[in-house]
Tab-separated table of N, CA and C in Angstrom:
chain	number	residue	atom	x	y	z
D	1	UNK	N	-14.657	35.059	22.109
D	1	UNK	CA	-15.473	34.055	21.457
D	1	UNK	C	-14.870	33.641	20.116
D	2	UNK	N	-14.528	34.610	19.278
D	2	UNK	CA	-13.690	34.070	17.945
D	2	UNK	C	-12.782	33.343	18.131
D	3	UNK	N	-11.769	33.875	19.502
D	3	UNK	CA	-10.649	33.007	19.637
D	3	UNK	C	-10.891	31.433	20.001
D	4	UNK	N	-12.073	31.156	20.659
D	4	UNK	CA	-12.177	30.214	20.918
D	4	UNK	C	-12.886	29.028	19.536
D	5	UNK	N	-13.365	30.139	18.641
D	5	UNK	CA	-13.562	29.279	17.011
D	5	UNK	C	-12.327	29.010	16.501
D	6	UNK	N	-11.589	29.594	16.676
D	6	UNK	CA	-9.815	29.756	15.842
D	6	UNK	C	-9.430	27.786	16.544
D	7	UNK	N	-9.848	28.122	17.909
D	7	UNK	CA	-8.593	26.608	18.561
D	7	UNK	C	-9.657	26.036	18.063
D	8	UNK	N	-10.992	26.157	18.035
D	8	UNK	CA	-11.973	24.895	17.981
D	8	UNK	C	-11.724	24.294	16.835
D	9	UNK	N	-11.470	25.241	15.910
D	9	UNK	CA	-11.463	24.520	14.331
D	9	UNK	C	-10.102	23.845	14.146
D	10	UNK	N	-9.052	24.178	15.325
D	10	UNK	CA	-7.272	22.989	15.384
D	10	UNK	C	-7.447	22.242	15.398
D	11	UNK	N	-8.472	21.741	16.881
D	11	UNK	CA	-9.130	20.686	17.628
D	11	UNK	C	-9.294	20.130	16.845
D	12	UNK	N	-10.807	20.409	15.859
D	12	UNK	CA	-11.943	19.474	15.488
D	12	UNK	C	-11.216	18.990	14.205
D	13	UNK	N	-9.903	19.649	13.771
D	13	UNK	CA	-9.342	19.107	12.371
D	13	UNK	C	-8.402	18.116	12.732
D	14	UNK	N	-8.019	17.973	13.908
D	14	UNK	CA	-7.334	16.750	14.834
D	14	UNK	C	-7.674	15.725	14.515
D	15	UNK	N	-9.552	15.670	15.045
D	15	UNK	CA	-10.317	14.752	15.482
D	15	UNK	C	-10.399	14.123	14.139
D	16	UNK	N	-11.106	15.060	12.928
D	16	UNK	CA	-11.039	14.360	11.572
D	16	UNK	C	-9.911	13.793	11.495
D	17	UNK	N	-8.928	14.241	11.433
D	17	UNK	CA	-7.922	13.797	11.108
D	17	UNK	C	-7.581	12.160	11.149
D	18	UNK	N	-7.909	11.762	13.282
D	18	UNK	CA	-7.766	10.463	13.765
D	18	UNK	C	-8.900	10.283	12.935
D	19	UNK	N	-9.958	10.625	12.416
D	19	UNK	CA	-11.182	9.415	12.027
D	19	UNK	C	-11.007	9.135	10.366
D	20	UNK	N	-10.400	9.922	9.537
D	20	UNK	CA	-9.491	9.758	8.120
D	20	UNK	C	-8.651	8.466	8.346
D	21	UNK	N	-7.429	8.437	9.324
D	21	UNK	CA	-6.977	7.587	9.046
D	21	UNK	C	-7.573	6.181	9.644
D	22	UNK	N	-8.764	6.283	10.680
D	22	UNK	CA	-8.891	4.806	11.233
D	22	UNK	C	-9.787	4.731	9.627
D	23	UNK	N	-10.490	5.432	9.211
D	23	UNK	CA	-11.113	4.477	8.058
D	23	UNK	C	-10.216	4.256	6.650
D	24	UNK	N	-9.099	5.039	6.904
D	24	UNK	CA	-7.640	4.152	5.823
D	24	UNK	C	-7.378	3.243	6.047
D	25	UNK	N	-7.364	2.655	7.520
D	25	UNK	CA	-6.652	1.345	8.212
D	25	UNK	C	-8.068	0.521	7.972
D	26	UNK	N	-9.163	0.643	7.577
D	26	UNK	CA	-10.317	-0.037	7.079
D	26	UNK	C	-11.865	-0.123	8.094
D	27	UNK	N	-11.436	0.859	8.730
D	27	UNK	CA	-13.090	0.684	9.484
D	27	UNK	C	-13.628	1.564	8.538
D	28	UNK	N	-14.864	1.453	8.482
D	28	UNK	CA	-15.319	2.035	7.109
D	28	UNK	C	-16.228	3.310	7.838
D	29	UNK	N	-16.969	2.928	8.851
D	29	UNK	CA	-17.505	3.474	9.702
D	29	UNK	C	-16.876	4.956	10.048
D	30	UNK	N	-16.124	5.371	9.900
D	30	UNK	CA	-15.621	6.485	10.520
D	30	UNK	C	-15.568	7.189	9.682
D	31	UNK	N	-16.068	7.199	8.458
D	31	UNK	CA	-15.890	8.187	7.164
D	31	UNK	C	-16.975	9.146	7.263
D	32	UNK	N	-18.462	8.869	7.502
D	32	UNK	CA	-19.097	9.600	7.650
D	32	UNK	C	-19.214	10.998	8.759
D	33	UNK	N	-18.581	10.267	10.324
D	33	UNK	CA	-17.826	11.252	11.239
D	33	UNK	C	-16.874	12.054	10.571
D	34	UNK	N	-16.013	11.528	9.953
D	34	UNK	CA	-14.535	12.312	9.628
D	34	UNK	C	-15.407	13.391	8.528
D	35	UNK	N	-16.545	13.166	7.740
D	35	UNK	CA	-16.561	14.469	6.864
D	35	UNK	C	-17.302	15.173	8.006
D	36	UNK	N	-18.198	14.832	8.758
D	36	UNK	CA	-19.216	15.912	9.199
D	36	UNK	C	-18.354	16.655	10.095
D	37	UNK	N	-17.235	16.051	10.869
D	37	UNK	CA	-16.112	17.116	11.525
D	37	UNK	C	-15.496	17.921	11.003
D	38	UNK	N	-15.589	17.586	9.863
D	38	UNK	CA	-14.349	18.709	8.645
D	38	UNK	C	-14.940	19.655	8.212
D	39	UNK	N	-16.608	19.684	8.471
D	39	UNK	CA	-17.870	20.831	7.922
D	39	UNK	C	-17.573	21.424	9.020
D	40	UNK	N	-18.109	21.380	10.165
D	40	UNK	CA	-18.232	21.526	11.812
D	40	UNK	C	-16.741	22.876	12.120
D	41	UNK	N	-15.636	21.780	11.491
D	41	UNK	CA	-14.397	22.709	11.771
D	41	UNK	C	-14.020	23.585	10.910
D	42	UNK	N	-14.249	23.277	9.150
D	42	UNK	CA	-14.385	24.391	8.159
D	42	UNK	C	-14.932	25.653	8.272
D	43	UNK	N	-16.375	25.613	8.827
D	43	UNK	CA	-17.694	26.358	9.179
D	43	UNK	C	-16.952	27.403	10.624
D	44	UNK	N	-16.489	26.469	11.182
D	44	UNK	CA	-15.774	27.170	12.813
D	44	UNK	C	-14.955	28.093	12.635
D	45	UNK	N	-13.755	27.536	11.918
D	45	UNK	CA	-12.734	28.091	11.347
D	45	UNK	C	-12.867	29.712	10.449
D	46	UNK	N	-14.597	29.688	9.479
D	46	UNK	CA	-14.879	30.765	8.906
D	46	UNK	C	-15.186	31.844	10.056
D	47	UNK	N	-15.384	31.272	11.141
D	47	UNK	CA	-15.942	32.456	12.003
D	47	UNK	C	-14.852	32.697	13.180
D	48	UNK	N	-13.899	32.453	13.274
D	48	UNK	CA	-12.641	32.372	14.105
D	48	UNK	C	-11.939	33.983	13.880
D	49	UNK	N	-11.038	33.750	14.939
D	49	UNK	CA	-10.474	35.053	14.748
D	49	UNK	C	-8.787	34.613	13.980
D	50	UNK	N	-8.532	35.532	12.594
D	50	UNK	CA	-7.188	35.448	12.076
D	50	UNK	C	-5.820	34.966	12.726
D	51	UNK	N	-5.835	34.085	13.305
D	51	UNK	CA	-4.784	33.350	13.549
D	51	UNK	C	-4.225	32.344	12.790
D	52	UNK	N	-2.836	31.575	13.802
D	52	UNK	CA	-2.331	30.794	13.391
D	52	UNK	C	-3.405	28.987	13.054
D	53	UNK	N	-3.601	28.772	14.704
D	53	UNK	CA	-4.478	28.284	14.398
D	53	UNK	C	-5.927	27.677	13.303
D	54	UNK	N	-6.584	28.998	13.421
D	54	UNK	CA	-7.410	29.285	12.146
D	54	UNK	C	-6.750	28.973	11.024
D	55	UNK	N	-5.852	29.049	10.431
D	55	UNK	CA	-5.801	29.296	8.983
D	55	UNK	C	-5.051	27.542	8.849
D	56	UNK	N	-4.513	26.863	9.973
D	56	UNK	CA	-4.525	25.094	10.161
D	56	UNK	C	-5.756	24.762	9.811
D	57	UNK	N	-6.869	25.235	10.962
D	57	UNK	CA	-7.630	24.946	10.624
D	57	UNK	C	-8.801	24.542	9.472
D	58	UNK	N	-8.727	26.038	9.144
D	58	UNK	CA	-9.190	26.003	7.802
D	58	UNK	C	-8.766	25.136	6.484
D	59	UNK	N	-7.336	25.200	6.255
D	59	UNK	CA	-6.814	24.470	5.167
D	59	UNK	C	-6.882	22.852	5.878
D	60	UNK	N	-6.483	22.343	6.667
D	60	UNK	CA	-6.669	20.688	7.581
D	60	UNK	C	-8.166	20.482	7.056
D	61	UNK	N	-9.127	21.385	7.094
D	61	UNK	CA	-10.250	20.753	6.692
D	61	UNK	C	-11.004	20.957	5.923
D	62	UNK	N	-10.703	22.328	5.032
D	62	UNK	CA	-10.722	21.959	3.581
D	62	UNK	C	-10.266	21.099	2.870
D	63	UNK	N	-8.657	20.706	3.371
D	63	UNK	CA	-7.876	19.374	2.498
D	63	UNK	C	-8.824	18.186	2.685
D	64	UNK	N	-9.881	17.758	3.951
D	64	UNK	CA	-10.225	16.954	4.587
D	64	UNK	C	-11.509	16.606	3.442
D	65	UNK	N	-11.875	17.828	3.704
D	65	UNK	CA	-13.391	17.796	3.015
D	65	UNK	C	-13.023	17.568	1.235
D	66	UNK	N	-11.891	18.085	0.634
D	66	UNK	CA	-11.415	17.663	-0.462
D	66	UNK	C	-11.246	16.257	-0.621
D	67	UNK	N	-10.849	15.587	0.186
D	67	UNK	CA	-9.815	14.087	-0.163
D	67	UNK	C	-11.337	13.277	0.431
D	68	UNK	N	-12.042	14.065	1.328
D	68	UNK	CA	-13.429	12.873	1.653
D	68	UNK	C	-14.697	12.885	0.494
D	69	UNK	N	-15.086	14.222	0.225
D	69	UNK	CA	-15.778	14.177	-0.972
D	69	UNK	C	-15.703	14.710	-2.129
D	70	UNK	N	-14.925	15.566	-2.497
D	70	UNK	CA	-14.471	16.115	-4.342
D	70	UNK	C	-14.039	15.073	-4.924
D	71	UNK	N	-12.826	14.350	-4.147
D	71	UNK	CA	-11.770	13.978	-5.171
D	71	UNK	C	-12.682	12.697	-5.271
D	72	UNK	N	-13.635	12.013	-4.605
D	72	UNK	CA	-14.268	10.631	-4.904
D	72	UNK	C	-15.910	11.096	-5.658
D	73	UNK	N	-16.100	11.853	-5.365
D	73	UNK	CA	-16.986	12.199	-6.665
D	73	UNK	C	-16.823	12.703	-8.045
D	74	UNK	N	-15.608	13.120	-7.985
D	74	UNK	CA	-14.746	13.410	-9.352
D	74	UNK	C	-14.894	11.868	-10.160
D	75	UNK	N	-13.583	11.436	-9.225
D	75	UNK	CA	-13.491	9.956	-9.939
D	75	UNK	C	-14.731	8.952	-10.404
D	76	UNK	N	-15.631	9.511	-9.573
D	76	UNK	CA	-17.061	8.224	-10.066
D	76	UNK	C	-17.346	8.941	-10.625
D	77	UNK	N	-17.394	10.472	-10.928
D	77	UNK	CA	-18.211	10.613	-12.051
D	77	UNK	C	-17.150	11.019	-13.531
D	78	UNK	N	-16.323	11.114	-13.565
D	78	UNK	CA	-15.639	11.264	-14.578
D	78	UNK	C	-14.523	10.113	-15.255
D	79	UNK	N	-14.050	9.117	-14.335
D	79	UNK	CA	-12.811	8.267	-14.746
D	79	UNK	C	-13.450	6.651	-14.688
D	80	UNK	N	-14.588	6.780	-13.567
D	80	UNK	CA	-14.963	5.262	-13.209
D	80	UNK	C	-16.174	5.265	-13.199
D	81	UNK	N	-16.724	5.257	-14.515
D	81	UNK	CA	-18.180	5.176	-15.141
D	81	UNK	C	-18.637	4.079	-15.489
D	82	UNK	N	-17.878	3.112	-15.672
D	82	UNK	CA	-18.719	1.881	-16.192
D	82	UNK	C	-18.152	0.919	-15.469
D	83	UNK	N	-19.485	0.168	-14.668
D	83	UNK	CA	-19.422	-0.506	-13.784
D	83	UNK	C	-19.063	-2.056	-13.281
């Protein structure tokens, strides 16, 4: 069962992955999918068994969950305050 959290969280950091870049290429729509997959596979990934996999996993969607919501709540709230 862990092993199968280890690939799930490869998978599901894939999937973010394709839905990151279709909303770079401008569908806007796919941003909200792309974070809730990067929770889904973060969360998976914590309960996986120590592999190779896993530890893709984990960092693919921590970076994911970084670049979808830290680094843009940083910026609005610290650099781009006045509107």
């Amino acid at each position: 069962m862990k092993k199968a959290f280890s690939i799930g969280s490869l998978i599901i950091f894939i999937i973010g992955l394709v839905f990151y870049f279709l909303t770079l290429s401008g569908k806007d729509t796919f941003l909200l999918p792309a974070v809730i997959t990067a929770v889904v596979g973060f969360l998976s990934g914590l309960f996986g068994e120590k592999t190779i996999p896993r530890k893709i996993g984990l960092f693919g969607n921590g970076l994911l969950l970084v670049v979808g919501l830290l680094l843009p709540f940083v910026v609005t709230t610290f650099f781009w305050n006045k509107p």
